[in-house]
Short mmCIF file of C-alpha atoms in Angstrom, two decimals:
data_model
loop_
_atom_site.label_atom_id
_atom_site.label_comp_id
_atom_site.label_asym_id
_atom_site.label_seq_id
_atom_site.Cartn_x
_atom_site.Cartn_y
_atom_site.Cartn_z
CA UNK A 1069 -106.79 45.68 -34.93
CA UNK A 1070 -108.54 49.00 -34.77
CA UNK A 1071 -109.42 48.89 -38.45
CA UNK A 1072 -110.46 52.43 -39.24
CA UNK A 1073 -107.41 53.99 -37.55
CA UNK A 1074 -105.26 52.46 -40.30
CA UNK A 1075 -105.45 54.20 -43.65
CA UNK A 1076 -106.85 52.03 -46.43
CA UNK A 1077 -103.57 51.90 -48.35
CA UNK A 1078 -101.52 50.89 -45.33
CA UNK A 1079 -103.97 48.14 -44.47
CA UNK A 1080 -103.90 46.91 -48.08
CA UNK A 1081 -100.09 46.80 -47.98
CA UNK A 1082 -100.20 44.72 -44.82
CA UNK A 1083 -102.86 42.37 -46.18
CA UNK A 1084 -100.97 41.93 -49.47
CA UNK A 1085 -97.83 40.91 -47.57
CA UNK A 1086 -99.76 38.49 -45.37
CA UNK A 1087 -101.34 36.95 -48.49
CA UNK A 1088 -97.98 36.75 -50.23
CA UNK A 1089 -96.38 34.82 -47.37
CA UNK A 1090 -99.44 32.61 -46.83
CA UNK A 1091 -98.99 31.49 -50.42
CA UNK A 1092 -95.22 31.06 -50.16
CA UNK A 1093 -95.33 29.24 -46.81
CA UNK A 1094 -98.72 27.47 -46.73
CA UNK A 1095 -97.68 25.43 -43.66
CA UNK A 1096 -96.61 28.42 -41.55
CA UNK A 1097 -99.28 30.19 -39.52
CA UNK A 1098 -99.38 33.98 -39.75
CA UNK A 1099 -98.67 34.29 -36.02
CA UNK A 1100 -95.60 32.02 -36.26
CA UNK A 1101 -93.76 34.54 -38.44
CA UNK A 1102 -93.22 36.52 -35.24
CA UNK A 1103 -90.44 33.96 -34.62
CA UNK A 1104 -88.59 35.09 -37.76
CA UNK A 1105 -86.35 32.53 -39.43
CA UNK A 1106 -87.18 30.02 -36.67
CA UNK A 1107 -90.70 29.78 -38.09
CA UNK A 1108 -89.09 28.35 -41.24
CA UNK A 1109 -86.49 26.00 -39.71
CA UNK A 1110 -87.69 23.48 -37.13
CA UNK A 1111 -84.22 22.25 -36.12
CA UNK A 1112 -83.00 25.73 -35.29
CA UNK A 1113 -86.33 26.58 -33.66
CA UNK A 1114 -85.81 23.75 -31.15
CA UNK A 1115 -82.39 25.07 -30.09
CA UNK A 1116 -83.82 28.57 -29.93
CA UNK A 1117 -86.68 27.56 -27.60
CA UNK A 1118 -84.17 25.94 -25.26
CA UNK A 1119 -82.19 29.17 -25.10
CA UNK A 1120 -85.38 31.12 -24.45
CA UNK A 1121 -85.99 28.91 -21.38
CA UNK A 1122 -82.91 30.50 -19.78
CA UNK A 1123 -82.52 33.70 -21.77
CA UNK A 1124 -79.28 35.69 -21.73
CA UNK A 1125 -81.15 39.01 -21.72
CA UNK A 1126 -82.85 38.48 -18.34
CA UNK A 1127 -80.42 40.61 -16.29
CA UNK A 1128 -81.06 43.49 -18.69
CA UNK A 1129 -84.81 43.33 -18.06
CA UNK A 1130 -84.12 43.62 -14.32
CA UNK A 1131 -81.74 46.51 -14.93
CA UNK A 1132 -84.36 48.16 -17.16
CA UNK A 1133 -87.01 47.82 -14.45
CA UNK A 1134 -84.68 49.41 -11.91
CA UNK A 1135 -83.90 52.33 -14.24
CA UNK A 1136 -87.57 52.72 -15.18
CA UNK A 1137 -88.54 53.02 -11.52
CA UNK A 1138 -85.71 55.36 -10.51
CA UNK A 1139 -87.15 58.82 -9.88
CA UNK A 1140 -85.87 61.86 -11.80
CA UNK A 1141 -84.27 64.68 -9.78
CA UNK A 1142 -87.60 66.53 -9.84
CA UNK A 1143 -89.27 63.57 -8.13
CA UNK A 1144 -91.27 62.49 -11.19
CA UNK A 1145 -90.59 59.36 -13.22
CA UNK A 1146 -91.12 57.58 -16.54
CA UNK A 1147 -94.51 56.22 -15.46
CA UNK A 1148 -95.98 59.74 -15.43
CA UNK A 1149 -95.15 60.25 -19.14
CA UNK A 1150 -97.01 57.24 -20.54
CA UNK A 1151 -100.53 55.89 -20.60
CA UNK A 1152 -101.04 52.95 -18.20
CA UNK A 1153 -97.91 54.24 -16.47
CA UNK A 1154 -95.81 52.75 -19.30
CA UNK A 1155 -96.79 49.15 -18.58
CA UNK A 1156 -97.96 47.00 -21.50
CA UNK A 1157 -97.95 49.75 -24.13
CA UNK A 1158 -95.17 48.89 -26.60
CA UNK A 1159 -97.61 47.26 -29.05
CA UNK A 1160 -98.73 50.80 -29.94
CA UNK A 1161 -95.20 52.02 -30.76
CA UNK A 1162 -93.93 53.51 -32.95
CA UNK A 1163 -96.79 55.95 -33.21
CA UNK A 1164 -97.36 58.99 -35.39
CA UNK A 1165 -97.51 62.30 -33.55
CA UNK A 1166 -99.84 64.66 -35.47
CA UNK A 1167 -98.45 67.75 -33.70
CA UNK A 1168 -94.81 67.28 -34.71
CA UNK A 1169 -95.76 65.20 -37.79
CA UNK A 1170 -93.04 62.76 -36.77
CA UNK A 1171 -92.91 59.07 -36.02
CA UNK A 1172 -92.27 58.59 -32.30
CA UNK A 1173 -90.51 55.36 -31.43
CA UNK A 1174 -90.46 54.09 -27.86
CA UNK A 1175 -86.82 55.20 -27.56
CA UNK A 1176 -87.74 58.72 -28.67
CA UNK A 1177 -90.65 58.80 -26.22
CA UNK A 1178 -88.35 57.77 -23.36
CA UNK A 1179 -85.98 60.62 -24.14
CA UNK A 1180 -88.84 63.12 -24.55
CA UNK A 1181 -89.98 62.11 -21.10
CA UNK A 1182 -86.51 62.71 -19.66
CA UNK A 1183 -86.20 66.11 -21.31
CA UNK A 1184 -89.66 67.16 -20.12
CA UNK A 1185 -88.41 66.44 -16.62
CA UNK A 1186 -85.15 68.29 -16.98
CA UNK A 1187 -83.00 65.20 -17.45
CA UNK A 1188 -80.43 64.84 -20.21
CA UNK A 1189 -81.41 62.44 -23.02
CA UNK A 1190 -79.85 58.98 -23.09
CA UNK A 1191 -77.55 57.93 -25.92
CA UNK A 1192 -79.42 55.90 -28.53
CA UNK A 1193 -76.46 53.57 -28.80
CA UNK A 1194 -76.02 53.10 -25.05
CA UNK A 1195 -77.05 50.31 -22.69
CA UNK A 1196 -79.51 52.29 -20.54
CA UNK A 1197 -82.07 53.01 -23.26
CA UNK A 1198 -81.89 49.41 -24.45
CA UNK A 1199 -82.50 48.15 -20.91
CA UNK A 1200 -85.46 50.48 -20.33
CA UNK A 1201 -87.13 49.59 -23.63
CA UNK A 1202 -86.41 45.88 -23.01
CA UNK A 1203 -88.30 46.12 -19.71
CA UNK A 1204 -91.16 48.00 -21.39
CA UNK A 1205 -91.31 45.38 -24.15
CA UNK A 1206 -91.30 42.63 -21.53
CA UNK A 1207 -94.37 44.14 -19.83
CA UNK A 1208 -96.11 44.17 -23.25
CA UNK A 1209 -95.47 40.53 -24.11
CA UNK A 1210 -98.48 38.76 -25.54
CA UNK A 1211 -100.17 41.99 -26.67
CA UNK A 1212 -101.10 42.30 -30.34
CA UNK A 1213 -99.51 45.03 -32.44
CA UNK A 1214 -101.98 47.77 -33.19
CA UNK A 1215 -100.23 50.63 -34.96
CA UNK A 1216 -102.45 53.25 -36.52
CA UNK A 1217 -101.75 55.30 -39.64
CA UNK A 1218 -103.94 58.36 -39.09
CA UNK A 1219 -104.55 61.15 -41.55
CA UNK A 1220 -101.31 63.06 -42.04
CA UNK A 1221 -99.14 59.99 -41.39
CA UNK A 1222 -99.20 58.71 -44.98
CA UNK A 1223 -96.03 60.55 -45.94
CA UNK A 1224 -93.98 59.04 -43.09
CA UNK A 1225 -95.47 55.62 -43.79
CA UNK A 1226 -94.71 55.86 -47.51
CA UNK A 1227 -91.14 56.99 -46.87
CA UNK A 1228 -90.62 53.91 -44.70
CA UNK A 1229 -92.18 51.76 -47.38
CA UNK A 1230 -89.96 53.27 -50.09
CA UNK A 1231 -86.88 52.61 -47.94
CA UNK A 1232 -87.89 48.96 -47.55
CA UNK A 1233 -88.28 48.36 -51.28
CA UNK A 1234 -85.28 50.41 -52.52
CA UNK A 1235 -81.94 48.90 -53.36
CA UNK A 1236 -78.99 50.40 -51.50
CA UNK A 1237 -75.25 50.06 -51.11
CA UNK A 1238 -72.56 48.86 -53.44
CA UNK A 1239 -74.04 45.35 -53.36
CA UNK A 1240 -77.38 46.76 -54.53
CA UNK A 1241 -79.88 45.05 -52.21
CA UNK A 1242 -83.27 46.21 -51.00
CA UNK A 1243 -84.62 44.84 -47.69
CA UNK A 1244 -87.33 43.21 -49.82
CA UNK A 1245 -84.82 41.47 -52.10
CA UNK A 1246 -83.74 39.18 -49.26
CA UNK A 1247 -86.80 39.12 -47.00
CA UNK A 1248 -89.53 38.94 -49.64
CA UNK A 1249 -88.06 37.71 -52.97
CA UNK A 1250 -85.64 35.26 -51.34
CA UNK A 1251 -87.45 34.63 -48.02
CA UNK A 1252 -87.16 30.98 -47.01
CA UNK A 1253 -83.99 30.37 -49.03
CA UNK A 1254 -80.57 29.83 -47.54
CA UNK A 1255 -77.91 32.51 -47.65
CA UNK A 1256 -75.00 30.24 -46.83
CA UNK A 1257 -76.28 28.39 -43.74
CA UNK A 1258 -78.91 30.93 -42.72
CA UNK A 1259 -82.55 30.86 -43.81
CA UNK A 1260 -83.80 34.30 -44.82
CA UNK A 1261 -86.78 35.32 -42.69
CA UNK A 1262 -90.03 36.86 -43.96
CA UNK A 1263 -90.87 40.58 -43.91
CA UNK A 1264 -93.80 40.04 -41.60
CA UNK A 1265 -92.61 39.44 -38.05
CA UNK A 1266 -89.48 41.55 -38.29
CA UNK A 1267 -90.55 44.16 -35.75
CA UNK A 1268 -92.16 42.05 -33.00
CA UNK A 1269 -89.23 41.03 -30.81
CA UNK A 1270 -87.09 44.10 -30.07
CA UNK A 1271 -84.81 44.80 -28.37
CA UNK A 1272 -83.15 41.52 -29.31
CA UNK A 1273 -80.13 39.69 -27.94
CA UNK A 1274 -78.15 38.85 -31.02
CA UNK A 1275 -75.50 36.17 -30.52
CA UNK A 1276 -73.30 38.06 -32.95
CA UNK A 1277 -73.48 41.13 -30.65
CA UNK A 1278 -73.39 39.20 -27.38
CA UNK A 1279 -75.80 41.77 -25.99
CA UNK A 1280 -79.21 43.34 -26.42
CA UNK A 1281 -79.71 45.91 -29.13
CA UNK A 1282 -82.56 47.83 -30.69
CA UNK A 1283 -84.03 47.47 -34.17
CA UNK A 1284 -82.14 50.54 -35.47
CA UNK A 1285 -78.86 48.84 -34.65
CA UNK A 1286 -80.02 45.97 -36.84
CA UNK A 1287 -81.00 48.40 -39.62
CA UNK A 1288 -77.53 49.92 -39.49
CA UNK A 1289 -75.92 46.48 -39.56
CA UNK A 1290 -78.02 45.42 -42.57
CA UNK A 1291 -77.20 48.64 -44.42
CA UNK A 1292 -73.49 48.13 -43.77
CA UNK A 1293 -73.65 44.52 -44.91
CA UNK A 1294 -74.82 45.67 -48.34
CA UNK A 1295 -72.07 48.29 -48.46
CA UNK A 1296 -74.14 51.37 -47.61
CA UNK A 1297 -73.15 54.02 -45.07
CA UNK A 1298 -75.47 53.37 -42.11
CA UNK A 1299 -77.80 56.15 -40.99
CA UNK A 1300 -77.98 57.40 -37.41
CA UNK A 1301 -80.04 55.49 -34.86
CA UNK A 1302 -83.40 57.26 -34.51
CA UNK A 1303 -82.85 59.25 -37.72
CA UNK A 1304 -86.09 60.18 -39.46
CA UNK A 1305 -85.47 57.60 -42.21
CA UNK A 1306 -84.98 54.75 -39.70
CA UNK A 1307 -88.00 55.82 -37.62
CA UNK A 1308 -90.17 55.84 -40.75
CA UNK A 1309 -88.80 52.43 -41.72
CA UNK A 1310 -89.63 51.05 -38.26
CA UNK A 1311 -93.10 52.55 -38.58
CA UNK A 1312 -93.76 50.86 -41.93
CA UNK A 1313 -92.35 47.53 -40.74
CA UNK A 1314 -94.38 47.55 -37.52
CA UNK A 1315 -97.62 48.39 -39.35
CA UNK A 1316 -96.87 45.32 -41.47
CA UNK A 1317 -96.87 43.35 -38.17
CA UNK A 1318 -100.31 44.56 -37.11
CA UNK A 1319 -102.25 41.71 -35.54
CA UNK A 1320 -99.08 39.82 -34.55
CA UNK A 1321 -98.13 39.14 -30.97
CA UNK A 1322 -95.32 41.13 -29.36
CA UNK A 1323 -92.60 38.71 -28.21
CA UNK A 1324 -89.70 40.91 -27.17
CA UNK A 1325 -87.13 40.90 -25.88
CA UNK A 1326 -85.96 37.80 -27.68
CA UNK A 1327 -82.79 36.12 -28.91
CA UNK A 1328 -81.70 35.93 -32.51
CA UNK A 1329 -78.66 34.45 -34.19
CA UNK B 1189 -39.31 21.31 -82.43
CA UNK B 1190 -41.67 18.83 -80.79
CA UNK B 1191 -39.97 19.42 -77.46
CA UNK B 1192 -40.37 23.18 -77.85
CA UNK B 1193 -44.07 22.87 -78.67
CA UNK B 1194 -44.60 20.66 -75.63
CA UNK B 1195 -42.91 23.11 -73.28
CA UNK B 1196 -44.86 26.06 -74.70
CA UNK B 1197 -48.06 24.11 -74.23
CA UNK B 1198 -47.09 23.24 -70.68
CA UNK B 1199 -46.31 26.80 -69.63
CA UNK B 1200 -49.57 28.00 -71.22
CA UNK B 1201 -51.38 25.35 -69.26
CA UNK B 1202 -49.64 26.37 -66.02
CA UNK B 1203 -50.57 29.97 -66.66
CA UNK B 1204 -54.23 29.08 -67.21
CA UNK B 1205 -54.19 26.92 -64.07
CA UNK B 1206 -52.80 29.85 -62.12
CA UNK B 1207 -55.57 32.15 -63.35
CA UNK B 1208 -58.28 29.60 -62.56
CA UNK B 1209 -56.84 29.17 -59.06
CA UNK B 1210 -56.81 32.94 -58.53
CA UNK B 1211 -60.37 33.15 -59.84
CA UNK B 1212 -61.41 30.43 -57.41
CA UNK B 1213 -59.95 32.42 -54.51
CA UNK B 1214 -61.92 35.49 -55.59
CA UNK B 1215 -65.13 33.43 -55.86
CA UNK B 1216 -64.70 31.96 -52.37
CA UNK B 1217 -63.50 35.18 -50.65
CA UNK B 1218 -66.33 36.70 -48.59
CA UNK B 1219 -65.01 40.20 -49.26
CA UNK B 1220 -64.63 39.67 -53.01
CA UNK B 1221 -66.97 37.51 -55.08
CA UNK B 1222 -68.60 35.78 -52.10
CA UNK B 1223 -70.33 33.63 -54.74
CA UNK B 1224 -71.01 30.85 -52.20
CA UNK B 1225 -73.38 33.06 -50.23
CA UNK B 1226 -75.94 32.47 -52.97
CA UNK B 1227 -74.63 29.73 -55.31
CA UNK B 1228 -73.80 26.06 -54.98
CA UNK B 1229 -70.26 25.46 -56.22
CA UNK B 1230 -68.54 22.07 -56.25
CA UNK B 1231 -66.39 21.73 -53.16
CA UNK B 1232 -68.09 24.48 -51.17
CA UNK B 1233 -69.15 24.06 -47.56
CA UNK B 1234 -72.64 25.42 -46.77
CA UNK B 1235 -73.35 27.13 -50.08
CA UNK B 1236 -76.44 29.34 -50.42
CA UNK B 1237 -79.42 28.65 -52.62
CA UNK B 1238 -80.58 32.14 -53.58
CA UNK B 1239 -78.98 31.89 -57.04
CA UNK B 1240 -78.79 28.88 -59.39
CA UNK B 1241 -76.03 26.30 -58.81
CA UNK B 1242 -72.90 27.04 -60.81
CA UNK B 1243 -72.75 23.89 -62.94
CA UNK B 1244 -72.21 23.21 -66.65
CA UNK B 1245 -71.15 26.81 -67.07
CA UNK B 1246 -69.22 26.08 -70.28
CA UNK B 1247 -72.41 24.66 -71.81
CA UNK B 1248 -74.70 27.36 -70.45
CA UNK B 1249 -72.35 30.14 -71.53
CA UNK B 1250 -70.57 28.98 -74.70
CA UNK B 1251 -69.58 32.61 -75.22
CA UNK B 1252 -67.15 33.63 -72.52
CA UNK B 1253 -68.20 37.25 -73.09
CA UNK B 1254 -71.81 36.49 -72.15
CA UNK B 1255 -70.66 35.05 -68.82
CA UNK B 1256 -68.46 38.08 -68.24
CA UNK B 1257 -71.40 40.40 -68.99
CA UNK B 1258 -73.56 38.49 -66.53
CA UNK B 1259 -71.00 38.93 -63.74
CA UNK B 1260 -70.25 42.54 -64.69
CA UNK B 1261 -73.93 43.57 -64.47
CA UNK B 1262 -76.62 40.88 -64.32
CA UNK B 1263 -79.35 43.54 -64.22
CA UNK B 1264 -78.84 44.23 -67.94
CA UNK B 1265 -80.56 40.92 -68.72
CA UNK B 1266 -82.90 40.91 -65.73
CA UNK B 1267 -83.54 44.26 -63.98
CA UNK B 1268 -84.85 42.48 -60.86
CA UNK B 1269 -81.96 40.04 -60.47
CA UNK B 1270 -80.63 39.65 -56.92
CA UNK B 1271 -77.06 39.39 -58.19
CA UNK B 1272 -74.83 42.37 -57.32
CA UNK B 1273 -73.41 44.24 -60.35
CA UNK B 1274 -69.76 43.30 -59.75
CA UNK B 1275 -68.37 45.44 -62.56
CA UNK B 1276 -70.81 48.33 -62.78
CA UNK B 1277 -70.54 49.00 -59.04
CA UNK B 1278 -66.80 48.37 -58.90
CA UNK B 1279 -67.16 45.51 -56.40
CA UNK B 1280 -64.38 43.72 -58.28
CA UNK B 1281 -61.74 45.21 -60.57
CA UNK B 1282 -61.77 44.40 -64.29
CA UNK B 1283 -58.79 42.07 -63.76
CA UNK B 1284 -60.53 40.29 -60.89
CA UNK B 1285 -63.60 39.78 -63.07
CA UNK B 1286 -61.44 38.30 -65.85
CA UNK B 1287 -59.91 35.84 -63.38
CA UNK B 1288 -63.33 35.01 -61.92
CA UNK B 1289 -64.70 34.30 -65.41
CA UNK B 1290 -61.74 31.97 -66.04
CA UNK B 1291 -62.67 29.98 -62.93
CA UNK B 1292 -66.46 30.00 -63.33
CA UNK B 1293 -66.17 28.89 -66.95
CA UNK B 1294 -64.45 25.66 -65.77
CA UNK B 1295 -67.42 24.69 -63.56
CA UNK C 1018 -56.06 91.78 -74.54
CA UNK C 1019 -54.34 89.46 -76.99
CA UNK C 1020 -51.62 88.85 -74.39
CA UNK C 1021 -54.22 87.92 -71.80
CA UNK C 1022 -55.77 85.33 -74.12
CA UNK C 1023 -52.39 83.86 -74.86
CA UNK C 1024 -51.64 83.55 -71.15
CA UNK C 1025 -55.00 81.95 -70.55
CA UNK C 1026 -54.47 79.40 -73.31
CA UNK C 1027 -50.98 78.61 -71.99
CA UNK C 1028 -52.29 78.25 -68.47
CA UNK C 1029 -54.98 75.85 -69.59
CA UNK C 1030 -52.88 73.82 -71.97
CA UNK C 1031 -49.84 73.55 -69.73
CA UNK C 1032 -50.92 71.20 -66.96
CA UNK C 1033 -53.14 69.15 -69.26
CA UNK C 1034 -50.28 68.47 -71.59
CA UNK C 1035 -47.97 67.49 -68.74
CA UNK C 1036 -50.42 65.22 -66.96
CA UNK C 1037 -51.14 63.56 -70.31
CA UNK C 1038 -47.48 62.84 -71.05
CA UNK C 1039 -46.08 59.39 -70.58
CA UNK C 1040 -43.17 60.43 -68.36
CA UNK C 1041 -44.49 62.21 -65.29
CA UNK C 1042 -41.26 62.11 -63.36
CA UNK C 1043 -39.88 65.60 -64.02
CA UNK C 1044 -40.42 67.85 -60.96
CA UNK C 1045 -42.86 70.18 -62.75
CA UNK C 1046 -44.82 67.24 -64.13
CA UNK C 1047 -44.97 65.71 -60.66
CA UNK C 1048 -46.50 68.89 -59.20
CA UNK C 1049 -49.06 69.08 -61.99
CA UNK C 1050 -49.94 65.41 -61.54
CA UNK C 1051 -50.36 65.90 -57.80
CA UNK C 1052 -52.69 68.76 -58.49
CA UNK C 1053 -54.85 66.70 -60.83
CA UNK C 1054 -55.07 63.91 -58.23
CA UNK C 1055 -56.06 66.49 -55.61
CA UNK C 1056 -58.81 67.63 -57.97
CA UNK C 1057 -60.13 64.08 -58.35
CA UNK C 1058 -60.05 63.57 -54.56
CA UNK C 1059 -61.86 66.87 -54.07
CA UNK C 1060 -64.54 65.97 -56.61
CA UNK C 1061 -64.97 62.51 -55.07
CA UNK C 1062 -65.41 64.14 -51.66
CA UNK C 1063 -68.09 66.50 -53.01
CA UNK C 1064 -69.99 63.65 -54.67
CA UNK C 1065 -69.72 61.61 -51.48
CA UNK C 1066 -71.29 64.50 -49.53
CA UNK C 1067 -74.05 64.68 -52.12
CA UNK C 1068 -74.72 60.93 -51.72
CA UNK C 1069 -74.73 61.31 -47.92
CA UNK C 1070 -77.42 63.98 -48.18
CA UNK C 1071 -79.52 61.54 -50.21
CA UNK C 1072 -78.98 58.84 -47.51
CA UNK C 1073 -77.40 56.84 -50.30
CA UNK C 1074 -73.64 56.93 -49.68
CA UNK C 1075 -71.49 53.82 -49.96
CA UNK C 1076 -68.85 52.81 -47.42
CA UNK C 1077 -66.34 52.00 -50.14
CA UNK C 1078 -66.29 55.64 -51.28
CA UNK C 1079 -65.09 56.82 -47.88
CA UNK C 1080 -62.54 53.99 -47.71
CA UNK C 1081 -61.14 54.84 -51.15
CA UNK C 1082 -60.94 58.57 -50.40
CA UNK C 1083 -58.88 57.92 -47.29
CA UNK C 1084 -56.75 55.42 -49.20
CA UNK C 1085 -56.08 58.06 -51.88
CA UNK C 1086 -55.11 60.58 -49.20
CA UNK C 1087 -52.78 58.11 -47.49
CA UNK C 1088 -51.07 57.21 -50.75
CA UNK C 1089 -50.76 60.87 -51.65
CA UNK C 1090 -49.06 61.56 -48.32
CA UNK C 1091 -46.71 58.63 -48.93
CA UNK C 1092 -45.74 60.04 -52.34
CA UNK C 1093 -47.46 57.29 -54.31
CA UNK C 1094 -49.12 59.57 -56.85
CA UNK C 1095 -50.18 56.80 -59.22
CA UNK C 1096 -51.74 54.76 -56.40
CA UNK C 1097 -53.47 57.89 -55.10
CA UNK C 1098 -54.80 58.60 -58.56
CA UNK C 1099 -56.20 55.07 -58.95
CA UNK C 1100 -57.90 55.10 -55.54
CA UNK C 1101 -59.30 58.60 -56.11
CA UNK C 1102 -60.70 57.61 -59.50
CA UNK C 1103 -62.38 54.54 -58.02
CA UNK C 1104 -63.74 56.69 -55.17
CA UNK C 1105 -65.22 59.13 -57.68
CA UNK C 1106 -66.76 56.35 -59.79
CA UNK C 1107 -68.33 54.73 -56.72
CA UNK C 1108 -69.75 58.05 -55.52
CA UNK C 1109 -71.27 58.69 -58.95
CA UNK C 1110 -72.70 55.17 -59.05
CA UNK C 1111 -74.30 55.67 -55.60
CA UNK C 1112 -75.99 58.88 -56.75
CA UNK C 1113 -77.22 57.14 -59.91
CA UNK C 1114 -78.56 54.35 -57.70
CA UNK C 1115 -80.53 56.87 -55.61
CA UNK C 1116 -82.08 58.41 -58.73
CA UNK C 1117 -82.85 55.05 -60.34
CA UNK C 1118 -84.37 53.56 -57.18
CA UNK C 1119 -86.65 56.54 -56.59
CA UNK C 1120 -88.25 55.62 -59.94
CA UNK C 1121 -88.43 51.81 -59.78
CA UNK C 1122 -88.94 50.80 -56.13
CA UNK C 1123 -92.68 50.22 -56.52
CA UNK C 1124 -91.92 47.37 -58.94
CA UNK C 1125 -90.86 45.31 -55.91
CA UNK C 1126 -94.16 45.37 -54.04
CA UNK C 1127 -95.46 41.81 -53.58
CA UNK C 1128 -97.41 40.48 -56.51
CA UNK C 1129 -100.45 39.00 -54.88
CA UNK C 1130 -103.82 37.72 -56.00
CA UNK C 1131 -105.52 41.02 -55.14
CA UNK C 1132 -103.07 43.23 -56.98
CA UNK C 1133 -102.98 40.90 -59.99
CA UNK C 1134 -106.73 41.11 -60.42
CA UNK C 1135 -106.89 44.73 -61.49
CA UNK C 1136 -106.16 45.12 -65.17
#
């Protein structure tokens, strides 16, 4: 972790959460929370590892690689828009852009790149952007999350934090109600996963979806489950939420794409 | 006279049974009470464990009204409860809550 | 001037009296009742928009508004009225939730050893 690039408050928030879960789950290593609910349920973790041996998302990584390497009409390509030509960089996304004072997710950066090169942006709910970001995540596997909260980013970070801890929807649940207060308990047959580790493995192949999807699709699904009207993918509120959640994963290993129930 | 009393008692009993059965359906319905997501209830498959098991409810809530209040808006007793405010947020209608209370009180 | 006041009072009292009466099946009463339901639907829609702007809208509000409209179109004024009233109540509750949460969300931060130390 590049310590001084993270504002003191943000680092304290992350350390408080790590301490909270270390106390609640003394037998679970910090790094294991990157496996979500599987870190808390050995029987399900075994089945999950067997699926990961022959993962259903593999064709999408290949498709993402093909799209990533397809030149734009002006002859340029995605590689020219990113540091290290876009390979092994996802652990630094989302990042705060001091010029626009906005959180830039990897999806947003991909579309910026297209627009800079005269291409039309991809739909945030479509397959192409999921495939491209899945490939980019794949090339970043094993890297440790290192998201900075520079001066000027506090407002975006705090908005994401407020979202996480605020109750929403007719059923009146905050993200933290289930994934902090009730983490480790069963909601019907499912064990509720911990807050830390929620942003490491995207895009994810969810068995419920039968396809890969990004973290904003999961946000929307969660919001709808508690009876709230979902916000748009890549809306400012969702980008700020992803920013907060990923800062909370600083120091964890990126393990996307992955499968989840 | 005795016969009449018996039949009145029987129909009252049938009526109560009907309400308890309706309340049970509301409790088990995922789009209504969905109580099993969080609570253990006798006869439930894969109940959750986020909330306390629903046992000895008649003893724990001798006053039916206190149980109704708890279901209507549990945050009045505990602001940080995880239980949805079924009445205050209109998740169930007042009639549905009455039926649900009839069922839960039998547990 | 006096005439104008009289007309105004009549105009105000008229529909209220009719919508408050037990029998709402006379043609005039039906029109007035329809109008009051339309008002409730309209208010629910405005509150729903307000909740949307706060990123705090509930799905049930939208469902109930369209249910009220459908029932209205089918001539079920009472059903439309019930759905519209529930839509309005849910929209108001969602706005209250937004206000309440903006005040209390910090209470949910994890209570850890470090944060418990400071007194």
